[in-house]
Coordinates of N, CA and C in Angstrom, one line a residue:
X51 N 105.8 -23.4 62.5 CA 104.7 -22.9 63.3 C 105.2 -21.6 64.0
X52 N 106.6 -21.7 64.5 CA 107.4 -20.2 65.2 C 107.1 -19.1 64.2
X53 N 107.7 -19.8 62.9 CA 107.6 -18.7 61.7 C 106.4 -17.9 61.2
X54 N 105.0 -18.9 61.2 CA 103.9 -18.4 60.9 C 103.4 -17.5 62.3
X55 N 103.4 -18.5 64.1 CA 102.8 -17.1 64.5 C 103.3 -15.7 64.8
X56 N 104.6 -15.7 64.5 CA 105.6 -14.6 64.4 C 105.0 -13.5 63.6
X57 N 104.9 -14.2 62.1 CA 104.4 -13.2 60.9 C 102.7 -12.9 61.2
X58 N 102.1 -13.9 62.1 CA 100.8 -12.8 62.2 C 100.6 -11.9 63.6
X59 N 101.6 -12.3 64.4 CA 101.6 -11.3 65.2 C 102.3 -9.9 64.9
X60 N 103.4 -9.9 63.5 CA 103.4 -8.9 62.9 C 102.7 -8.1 62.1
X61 N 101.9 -8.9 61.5 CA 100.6 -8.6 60.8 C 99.8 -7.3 61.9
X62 N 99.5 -8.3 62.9 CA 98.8 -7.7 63.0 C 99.3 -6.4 64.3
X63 N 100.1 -6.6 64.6 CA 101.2 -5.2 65.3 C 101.2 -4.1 64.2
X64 N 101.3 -3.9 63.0 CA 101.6 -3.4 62.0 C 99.9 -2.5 61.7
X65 N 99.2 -3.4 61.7 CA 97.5 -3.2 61.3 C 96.4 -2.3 62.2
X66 N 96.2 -1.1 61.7 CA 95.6 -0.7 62.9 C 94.4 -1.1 62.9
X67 N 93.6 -1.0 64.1 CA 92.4 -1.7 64.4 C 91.5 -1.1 63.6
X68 N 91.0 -1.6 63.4 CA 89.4 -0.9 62.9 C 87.8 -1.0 63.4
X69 N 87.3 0.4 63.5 CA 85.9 0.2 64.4 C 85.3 0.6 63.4
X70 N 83.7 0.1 63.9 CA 82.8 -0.3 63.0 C 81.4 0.6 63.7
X71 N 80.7 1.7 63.5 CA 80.0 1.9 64.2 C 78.5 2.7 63.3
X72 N 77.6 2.6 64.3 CA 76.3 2.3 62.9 C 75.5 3.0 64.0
X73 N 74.3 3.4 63.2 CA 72.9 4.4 63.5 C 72.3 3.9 62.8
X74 N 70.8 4.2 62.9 CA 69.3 4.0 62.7 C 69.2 5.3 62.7
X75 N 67.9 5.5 61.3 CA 67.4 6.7 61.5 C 66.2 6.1 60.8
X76 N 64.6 7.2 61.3 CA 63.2 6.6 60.4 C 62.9 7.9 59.9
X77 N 63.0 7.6 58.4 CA 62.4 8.4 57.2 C 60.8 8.3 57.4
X78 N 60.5 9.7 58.0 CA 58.6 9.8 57.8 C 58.3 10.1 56.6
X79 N 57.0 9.4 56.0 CA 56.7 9.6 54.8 C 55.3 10.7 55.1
X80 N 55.4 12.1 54.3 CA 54.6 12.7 54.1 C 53.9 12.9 53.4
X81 N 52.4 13.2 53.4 CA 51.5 13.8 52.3 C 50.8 14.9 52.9
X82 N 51.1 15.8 52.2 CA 50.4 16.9 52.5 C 49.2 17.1 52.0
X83 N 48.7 15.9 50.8 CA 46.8 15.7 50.5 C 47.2 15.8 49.1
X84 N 46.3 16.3 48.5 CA 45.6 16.6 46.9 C 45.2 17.5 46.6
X85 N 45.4 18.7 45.9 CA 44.7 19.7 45.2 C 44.9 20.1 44.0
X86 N 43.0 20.5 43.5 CA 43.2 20.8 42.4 C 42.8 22.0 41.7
X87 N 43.3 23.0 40.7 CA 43.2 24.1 41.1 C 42.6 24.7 39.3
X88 N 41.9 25.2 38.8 CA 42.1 25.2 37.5 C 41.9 27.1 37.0
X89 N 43.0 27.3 35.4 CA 43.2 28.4 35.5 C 42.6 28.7 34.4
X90 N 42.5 30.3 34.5 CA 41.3 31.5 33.0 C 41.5 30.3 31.7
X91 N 41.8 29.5 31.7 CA 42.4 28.3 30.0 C 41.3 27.2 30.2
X92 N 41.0 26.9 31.8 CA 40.3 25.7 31.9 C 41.8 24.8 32.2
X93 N 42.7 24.6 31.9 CA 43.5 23.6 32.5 C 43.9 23.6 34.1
X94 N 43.9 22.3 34.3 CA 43.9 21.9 35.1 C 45.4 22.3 36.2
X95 N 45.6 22.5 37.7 CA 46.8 22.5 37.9 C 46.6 21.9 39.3
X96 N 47.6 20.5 39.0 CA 47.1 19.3 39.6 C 48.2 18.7 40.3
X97 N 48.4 18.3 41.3 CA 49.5 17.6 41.8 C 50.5 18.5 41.9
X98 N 50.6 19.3 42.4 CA 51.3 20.1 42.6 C 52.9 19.7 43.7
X99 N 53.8 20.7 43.5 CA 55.1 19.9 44.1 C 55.1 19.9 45.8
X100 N 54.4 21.1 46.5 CA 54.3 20.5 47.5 C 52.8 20.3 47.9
X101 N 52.0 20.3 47.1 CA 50.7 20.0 47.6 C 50.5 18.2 47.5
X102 N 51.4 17.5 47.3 CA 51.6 15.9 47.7 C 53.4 16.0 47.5
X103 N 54.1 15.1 48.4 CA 55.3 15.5 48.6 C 55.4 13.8 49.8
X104 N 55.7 13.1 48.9 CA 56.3 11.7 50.1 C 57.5 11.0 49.6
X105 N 58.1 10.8 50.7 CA 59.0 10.6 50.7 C 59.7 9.3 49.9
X106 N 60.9 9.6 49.4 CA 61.2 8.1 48.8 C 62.5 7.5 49.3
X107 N 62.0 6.5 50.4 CA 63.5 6.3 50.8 C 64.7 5.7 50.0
X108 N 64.3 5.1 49.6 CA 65.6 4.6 48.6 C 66.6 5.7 47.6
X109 N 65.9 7.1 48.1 CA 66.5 8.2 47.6 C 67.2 9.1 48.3
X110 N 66.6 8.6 49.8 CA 67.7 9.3 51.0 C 68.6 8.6 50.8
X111 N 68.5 7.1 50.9 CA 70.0 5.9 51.1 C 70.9 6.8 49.8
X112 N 70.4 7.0 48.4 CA 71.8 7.6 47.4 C 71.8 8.9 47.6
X113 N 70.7 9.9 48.3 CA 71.7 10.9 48.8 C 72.5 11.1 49.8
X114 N 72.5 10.4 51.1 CA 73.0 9.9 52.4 C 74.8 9.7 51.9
X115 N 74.6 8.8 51.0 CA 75.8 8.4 50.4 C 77.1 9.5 49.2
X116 N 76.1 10.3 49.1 CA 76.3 11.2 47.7 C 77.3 11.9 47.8
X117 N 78.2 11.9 47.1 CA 79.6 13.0 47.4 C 79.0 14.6 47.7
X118 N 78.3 14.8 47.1 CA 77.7 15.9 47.4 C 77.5 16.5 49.0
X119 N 77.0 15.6 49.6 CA 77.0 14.8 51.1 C 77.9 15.0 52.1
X120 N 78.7 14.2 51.5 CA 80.0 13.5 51.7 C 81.3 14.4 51.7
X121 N 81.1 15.8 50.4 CA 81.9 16.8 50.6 C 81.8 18.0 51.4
X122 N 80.9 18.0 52.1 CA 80.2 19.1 53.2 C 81.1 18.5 54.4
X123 N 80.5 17.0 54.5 CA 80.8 16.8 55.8 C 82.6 17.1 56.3
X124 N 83.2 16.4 55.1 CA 84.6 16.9 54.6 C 84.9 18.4 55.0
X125 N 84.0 19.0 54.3 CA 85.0 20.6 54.5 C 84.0 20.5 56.3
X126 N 83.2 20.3 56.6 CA 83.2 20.8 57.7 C 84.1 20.0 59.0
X127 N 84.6 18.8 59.1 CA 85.4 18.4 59.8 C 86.8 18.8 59.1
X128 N 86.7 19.9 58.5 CA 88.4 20.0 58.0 C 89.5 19.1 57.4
X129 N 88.8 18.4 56.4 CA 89.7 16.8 55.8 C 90.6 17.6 54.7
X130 N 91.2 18.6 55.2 CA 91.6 19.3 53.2 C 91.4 20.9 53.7
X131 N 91.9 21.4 52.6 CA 92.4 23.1 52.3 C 91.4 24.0 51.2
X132 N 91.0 22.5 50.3 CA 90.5 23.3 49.4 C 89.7 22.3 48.9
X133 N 88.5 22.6 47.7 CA 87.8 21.7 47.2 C 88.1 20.1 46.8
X134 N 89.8 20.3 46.1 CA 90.1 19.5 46.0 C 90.2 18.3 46.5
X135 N 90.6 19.0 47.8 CA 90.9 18.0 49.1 C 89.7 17.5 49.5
X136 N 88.4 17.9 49.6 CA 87.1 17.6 49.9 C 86.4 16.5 49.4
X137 N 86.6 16.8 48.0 CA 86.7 15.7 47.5 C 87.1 14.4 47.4
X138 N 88.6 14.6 47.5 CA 89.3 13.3 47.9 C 89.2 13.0 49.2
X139 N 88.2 13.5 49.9 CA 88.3 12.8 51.4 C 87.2 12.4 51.1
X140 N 85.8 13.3 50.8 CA 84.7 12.5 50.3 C 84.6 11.0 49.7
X141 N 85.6 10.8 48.4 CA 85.7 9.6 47.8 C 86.1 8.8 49.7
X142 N 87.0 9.4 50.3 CA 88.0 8.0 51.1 C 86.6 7.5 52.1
X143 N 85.5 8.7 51.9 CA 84.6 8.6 52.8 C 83.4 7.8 52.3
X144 N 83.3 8.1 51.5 CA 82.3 7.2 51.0 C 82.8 5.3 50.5
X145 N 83.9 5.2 50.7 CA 84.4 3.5 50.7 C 84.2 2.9 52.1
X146 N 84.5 4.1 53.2 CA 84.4 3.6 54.5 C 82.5 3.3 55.1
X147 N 81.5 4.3 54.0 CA 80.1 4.3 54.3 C 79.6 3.4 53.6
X148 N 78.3 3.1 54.4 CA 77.6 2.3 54.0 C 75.9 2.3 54.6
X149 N 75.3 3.0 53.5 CA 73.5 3.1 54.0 C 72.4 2.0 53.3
X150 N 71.8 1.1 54.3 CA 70.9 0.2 53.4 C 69.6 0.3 54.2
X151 N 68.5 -0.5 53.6 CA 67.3 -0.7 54.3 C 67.1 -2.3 54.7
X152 N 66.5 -2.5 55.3 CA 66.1 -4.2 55.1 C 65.3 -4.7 54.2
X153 N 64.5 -3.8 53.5 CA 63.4 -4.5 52.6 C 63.2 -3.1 52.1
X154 N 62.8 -3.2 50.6 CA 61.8 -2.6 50.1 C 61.0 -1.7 50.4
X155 N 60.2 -2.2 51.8 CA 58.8 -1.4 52.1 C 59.6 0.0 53.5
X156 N 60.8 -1.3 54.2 CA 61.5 -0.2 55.3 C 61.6 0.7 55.2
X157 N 61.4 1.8 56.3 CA 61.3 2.9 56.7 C 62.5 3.5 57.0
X158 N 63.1 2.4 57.7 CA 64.6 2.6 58.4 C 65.9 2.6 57.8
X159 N 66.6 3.1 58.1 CA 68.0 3.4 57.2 C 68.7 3.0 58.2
X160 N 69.7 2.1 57.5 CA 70.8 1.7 58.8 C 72.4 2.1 58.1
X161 N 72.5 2.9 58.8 CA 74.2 3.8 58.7 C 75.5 3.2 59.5
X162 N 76.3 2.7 58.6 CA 77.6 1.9 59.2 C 79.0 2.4 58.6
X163 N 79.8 3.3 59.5 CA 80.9 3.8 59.0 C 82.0 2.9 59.8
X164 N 82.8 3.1 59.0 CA 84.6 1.9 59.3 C 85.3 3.3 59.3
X165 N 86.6 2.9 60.6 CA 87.2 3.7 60.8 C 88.2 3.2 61.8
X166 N 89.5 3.9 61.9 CA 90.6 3.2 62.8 C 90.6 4.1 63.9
X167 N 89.4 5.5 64.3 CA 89.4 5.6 65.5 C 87.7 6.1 65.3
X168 N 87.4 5.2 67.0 CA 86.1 5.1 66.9 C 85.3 6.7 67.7
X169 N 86.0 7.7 67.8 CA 85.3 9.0 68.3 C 85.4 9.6 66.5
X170 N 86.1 9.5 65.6 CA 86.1 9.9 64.2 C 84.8 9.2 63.6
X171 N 84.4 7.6 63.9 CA 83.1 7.9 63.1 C 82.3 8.3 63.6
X172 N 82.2 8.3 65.2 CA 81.0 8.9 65.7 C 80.8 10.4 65.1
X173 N 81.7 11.0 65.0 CA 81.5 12.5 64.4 C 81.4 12.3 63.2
X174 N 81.9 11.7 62.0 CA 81.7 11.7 60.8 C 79.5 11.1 60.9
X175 N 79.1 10.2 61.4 CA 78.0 10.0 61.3 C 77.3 11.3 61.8
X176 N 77.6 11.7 62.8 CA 77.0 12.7 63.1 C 76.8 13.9 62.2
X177 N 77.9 14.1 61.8 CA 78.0 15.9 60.8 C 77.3 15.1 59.6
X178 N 77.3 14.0 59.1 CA 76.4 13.4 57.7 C 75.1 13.7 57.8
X179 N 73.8 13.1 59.1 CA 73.1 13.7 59.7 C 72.7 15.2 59.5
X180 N 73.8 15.6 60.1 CA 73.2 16.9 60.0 C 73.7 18.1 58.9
X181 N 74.1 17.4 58.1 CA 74.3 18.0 56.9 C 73.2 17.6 55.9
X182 N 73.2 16.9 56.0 CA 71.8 16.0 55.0 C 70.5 16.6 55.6
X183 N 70.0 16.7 56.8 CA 68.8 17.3 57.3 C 68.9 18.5 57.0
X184 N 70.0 19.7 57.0 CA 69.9 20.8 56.2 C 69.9 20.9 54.6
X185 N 70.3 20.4 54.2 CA 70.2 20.4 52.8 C 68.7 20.2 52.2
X186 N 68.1 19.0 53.4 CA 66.7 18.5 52.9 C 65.6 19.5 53.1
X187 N 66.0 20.8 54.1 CA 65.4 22.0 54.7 C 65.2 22.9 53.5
X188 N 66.7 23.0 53.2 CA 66.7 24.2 52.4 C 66.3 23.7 50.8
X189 N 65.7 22.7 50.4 CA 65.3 21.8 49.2 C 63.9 22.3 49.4
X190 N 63.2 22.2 50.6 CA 61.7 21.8 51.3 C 61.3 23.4 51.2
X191 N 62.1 24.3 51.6 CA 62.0 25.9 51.3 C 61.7 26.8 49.9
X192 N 62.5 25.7 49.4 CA 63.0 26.3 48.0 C 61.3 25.9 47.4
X193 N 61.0 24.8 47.9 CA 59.6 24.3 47.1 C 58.4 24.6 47.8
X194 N 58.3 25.0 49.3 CA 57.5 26.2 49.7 C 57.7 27.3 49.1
X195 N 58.5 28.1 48.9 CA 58.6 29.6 48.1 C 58.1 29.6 46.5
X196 N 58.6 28.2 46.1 CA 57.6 28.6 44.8 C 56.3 28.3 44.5
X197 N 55.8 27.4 45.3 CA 54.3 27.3 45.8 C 53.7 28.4 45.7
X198 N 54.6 29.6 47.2 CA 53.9 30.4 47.3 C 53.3 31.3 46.4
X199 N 54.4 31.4 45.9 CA 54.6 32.3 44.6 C 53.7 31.8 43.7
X200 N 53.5 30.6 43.4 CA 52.5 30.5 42.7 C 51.0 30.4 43.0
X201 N 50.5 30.3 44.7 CA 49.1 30.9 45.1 C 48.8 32.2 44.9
X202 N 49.5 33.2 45.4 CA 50.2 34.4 45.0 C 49.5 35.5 44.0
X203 N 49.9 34.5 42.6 CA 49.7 35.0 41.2 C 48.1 34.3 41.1
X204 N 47.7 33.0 42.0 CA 46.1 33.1 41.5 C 45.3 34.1 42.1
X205 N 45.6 34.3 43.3 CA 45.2 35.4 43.8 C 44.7 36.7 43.0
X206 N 46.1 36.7 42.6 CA 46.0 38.2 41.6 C 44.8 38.3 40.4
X207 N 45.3 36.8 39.6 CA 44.1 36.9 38.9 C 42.9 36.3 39.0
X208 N 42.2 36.3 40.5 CA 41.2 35.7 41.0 C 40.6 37.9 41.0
X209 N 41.3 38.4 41.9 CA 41.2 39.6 42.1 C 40.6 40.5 41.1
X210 N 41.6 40.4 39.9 CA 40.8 40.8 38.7 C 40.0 40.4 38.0
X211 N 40.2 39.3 38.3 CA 38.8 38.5 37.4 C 37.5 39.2 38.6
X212 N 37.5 39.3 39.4 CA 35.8 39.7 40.7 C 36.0 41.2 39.9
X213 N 37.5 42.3 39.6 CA 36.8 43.8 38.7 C 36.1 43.7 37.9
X214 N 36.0 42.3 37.0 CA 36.2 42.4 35.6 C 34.6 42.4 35.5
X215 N 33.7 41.1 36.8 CA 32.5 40.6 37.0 C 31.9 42.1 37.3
X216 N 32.8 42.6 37.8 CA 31.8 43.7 38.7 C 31.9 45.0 37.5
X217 N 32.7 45.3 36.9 CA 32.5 45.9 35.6 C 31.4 45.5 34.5
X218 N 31.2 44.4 34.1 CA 30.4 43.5 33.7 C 29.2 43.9 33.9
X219 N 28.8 43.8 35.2 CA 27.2 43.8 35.5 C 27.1 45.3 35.6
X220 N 28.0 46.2 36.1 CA 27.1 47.8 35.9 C 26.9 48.1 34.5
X221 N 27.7 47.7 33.2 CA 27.6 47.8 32.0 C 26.3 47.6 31.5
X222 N 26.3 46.3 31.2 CA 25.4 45.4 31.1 C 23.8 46.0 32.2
X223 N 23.6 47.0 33.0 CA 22.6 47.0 33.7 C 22.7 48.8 33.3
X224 N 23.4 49.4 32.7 CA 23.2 50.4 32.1 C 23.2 50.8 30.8
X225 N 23.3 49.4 30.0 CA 23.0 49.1 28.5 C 22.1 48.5 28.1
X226 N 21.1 47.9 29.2 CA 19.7 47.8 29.4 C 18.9 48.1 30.1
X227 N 19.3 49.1 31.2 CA 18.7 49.9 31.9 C 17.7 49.1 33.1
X228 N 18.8 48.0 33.2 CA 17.7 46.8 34.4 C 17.7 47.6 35.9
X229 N 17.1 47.5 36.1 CA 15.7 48.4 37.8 C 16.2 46.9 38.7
X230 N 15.9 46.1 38.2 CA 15.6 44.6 39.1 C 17.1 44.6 39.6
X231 N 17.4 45.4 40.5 CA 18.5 45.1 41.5 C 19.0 44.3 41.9
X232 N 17.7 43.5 42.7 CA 17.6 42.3 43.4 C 18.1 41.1 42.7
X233 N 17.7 41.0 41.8 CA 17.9 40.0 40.9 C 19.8 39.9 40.6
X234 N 20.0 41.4 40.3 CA 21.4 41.8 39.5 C 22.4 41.1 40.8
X235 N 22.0 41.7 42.3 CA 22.4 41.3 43.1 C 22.9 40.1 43.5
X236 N 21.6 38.7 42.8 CA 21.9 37.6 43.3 C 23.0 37.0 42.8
X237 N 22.6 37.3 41.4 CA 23.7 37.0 40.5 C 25.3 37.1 40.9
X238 N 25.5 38.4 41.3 CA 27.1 38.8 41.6 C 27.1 38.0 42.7
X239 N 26.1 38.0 44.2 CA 26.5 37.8 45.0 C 27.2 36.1 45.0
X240 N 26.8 34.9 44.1 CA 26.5 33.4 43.9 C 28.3 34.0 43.3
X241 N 28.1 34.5 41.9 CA 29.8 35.0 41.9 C 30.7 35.2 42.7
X242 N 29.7 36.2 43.7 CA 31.0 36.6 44.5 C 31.3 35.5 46.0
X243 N 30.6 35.0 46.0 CA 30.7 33.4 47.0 C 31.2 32.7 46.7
X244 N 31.4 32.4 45.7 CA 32.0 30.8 44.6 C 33.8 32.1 44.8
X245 N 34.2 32.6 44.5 CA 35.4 33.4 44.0 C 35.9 34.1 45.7
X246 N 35.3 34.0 46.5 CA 35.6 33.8 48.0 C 36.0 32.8 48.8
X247 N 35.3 31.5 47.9 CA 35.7 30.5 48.6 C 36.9 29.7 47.9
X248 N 37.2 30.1 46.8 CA 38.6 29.9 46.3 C 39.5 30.7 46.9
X249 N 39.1 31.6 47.0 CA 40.5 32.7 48.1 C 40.6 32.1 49.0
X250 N 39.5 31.9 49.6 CA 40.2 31.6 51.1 C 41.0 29.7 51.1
X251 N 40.1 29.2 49.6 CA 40.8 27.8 50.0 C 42.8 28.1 49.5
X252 N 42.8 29.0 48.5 CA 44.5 29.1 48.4 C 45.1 30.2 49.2
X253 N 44.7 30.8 50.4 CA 45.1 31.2 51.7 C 45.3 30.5 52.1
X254 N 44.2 29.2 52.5 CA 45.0 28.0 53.6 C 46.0 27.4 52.7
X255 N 45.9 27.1 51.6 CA 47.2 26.3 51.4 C 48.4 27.0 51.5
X256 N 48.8 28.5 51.1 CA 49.7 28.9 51.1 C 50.1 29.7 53.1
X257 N 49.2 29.4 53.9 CA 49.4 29.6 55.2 C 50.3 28.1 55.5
X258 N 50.1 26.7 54.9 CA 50.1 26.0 55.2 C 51.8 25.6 54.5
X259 N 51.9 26.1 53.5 CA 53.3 26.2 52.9 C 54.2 27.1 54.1

């Protein structure tokens, strides 16, 4: 009995403690709606990347965890000299992490790091955090800019397409010599309303990008 509690009070003399420390965070799920947009072909351009855009949690939990992640947080608390090092702390970091949900349908992400000093996980959770919310920024940008870019170009050829109408009708009204103004008038103007109210609907979306 001397012999055994001897060896586990060696044990555990020898063992450094380990703390255990955990966060909550709630993944909002977004939609930005439905639009549908169609080009000079007639096809369709539908669902677009951020014109519906929600969220999937179960894809924060494996990127949360991701060496990718995991090696930011590394070079930014200084675990290493060089990539290499980042890595290999990332690996030691992601054995000590651990991101789950409760269910399926949960919203919530529960973050639990192990560690033998408890002001180190608090910072390691923290810089994760906030490495991951930047990365998800600059992902969210990258897919606003080419949105934009792509309202942009209908613009352009919404624009030409209203010369092309309005070329159209003086031709055509000097290659039959039509008087009835009024008439010529209604015509462009129903054109020119229908092709206004598509501008202005891909101004709001791209204001809204």
């Amino acid at each position: 009995l001397i012999v055994c509690i001897a060896g586990a009070a060696f044990y555990l003399y020898r063992t450094p403690d380990l703390f255990t420390r955990e966060a909550a965070i709630l993944v909002k799920e977004e939609t930005l709606g439905k639009t549908k947009s169609r080009n000079t072909s007639g096809e369709d351009f539908s669902e677009m990347a951020l014109v519906q855009q929600q969220t999937n949690v179960s894809n924060v939990v494996r990127q949360l965890s991701s060496l990718r992640v995991l090696s930011e947080v590394a070079r930014r608390l200084k675990m290493g000299q060089n990539e290499r090092d980042f890595l290999h702390a990332a690996m030691g970091l992601q054995r000590r992490f651990k991101a789950s949900i409760d269910n399926e349908k949960s919203t919530v992400i529960n973050l639990q790091f192990v560690d033998n000093s408890p002001e180190r996980a608090d910072e390691v959770l923290e810089t994760l955090l906030r490495v991951y919310n930047e990365q998800w920024l600059a992902e969210r940008n990258k897919v606003a800019a080419s949105t934009s870019r792509f309202i942009d170009e209908r613009l352009s050829v919404m624009e030409k397409d209203l010369g092309v109408v309005d070329d159209s009708i003086s031709s055509f009204k000097a290659r039959h010599r039509i008087t009835d103004l009024a008439h010529v008038s209604d015509i462009y103007l129903q054109q020119q309303s229908s092709s206004d109210a598509e501008i202005l609907r891909l101004s709001n979306q791209k204001g809204m990008a």
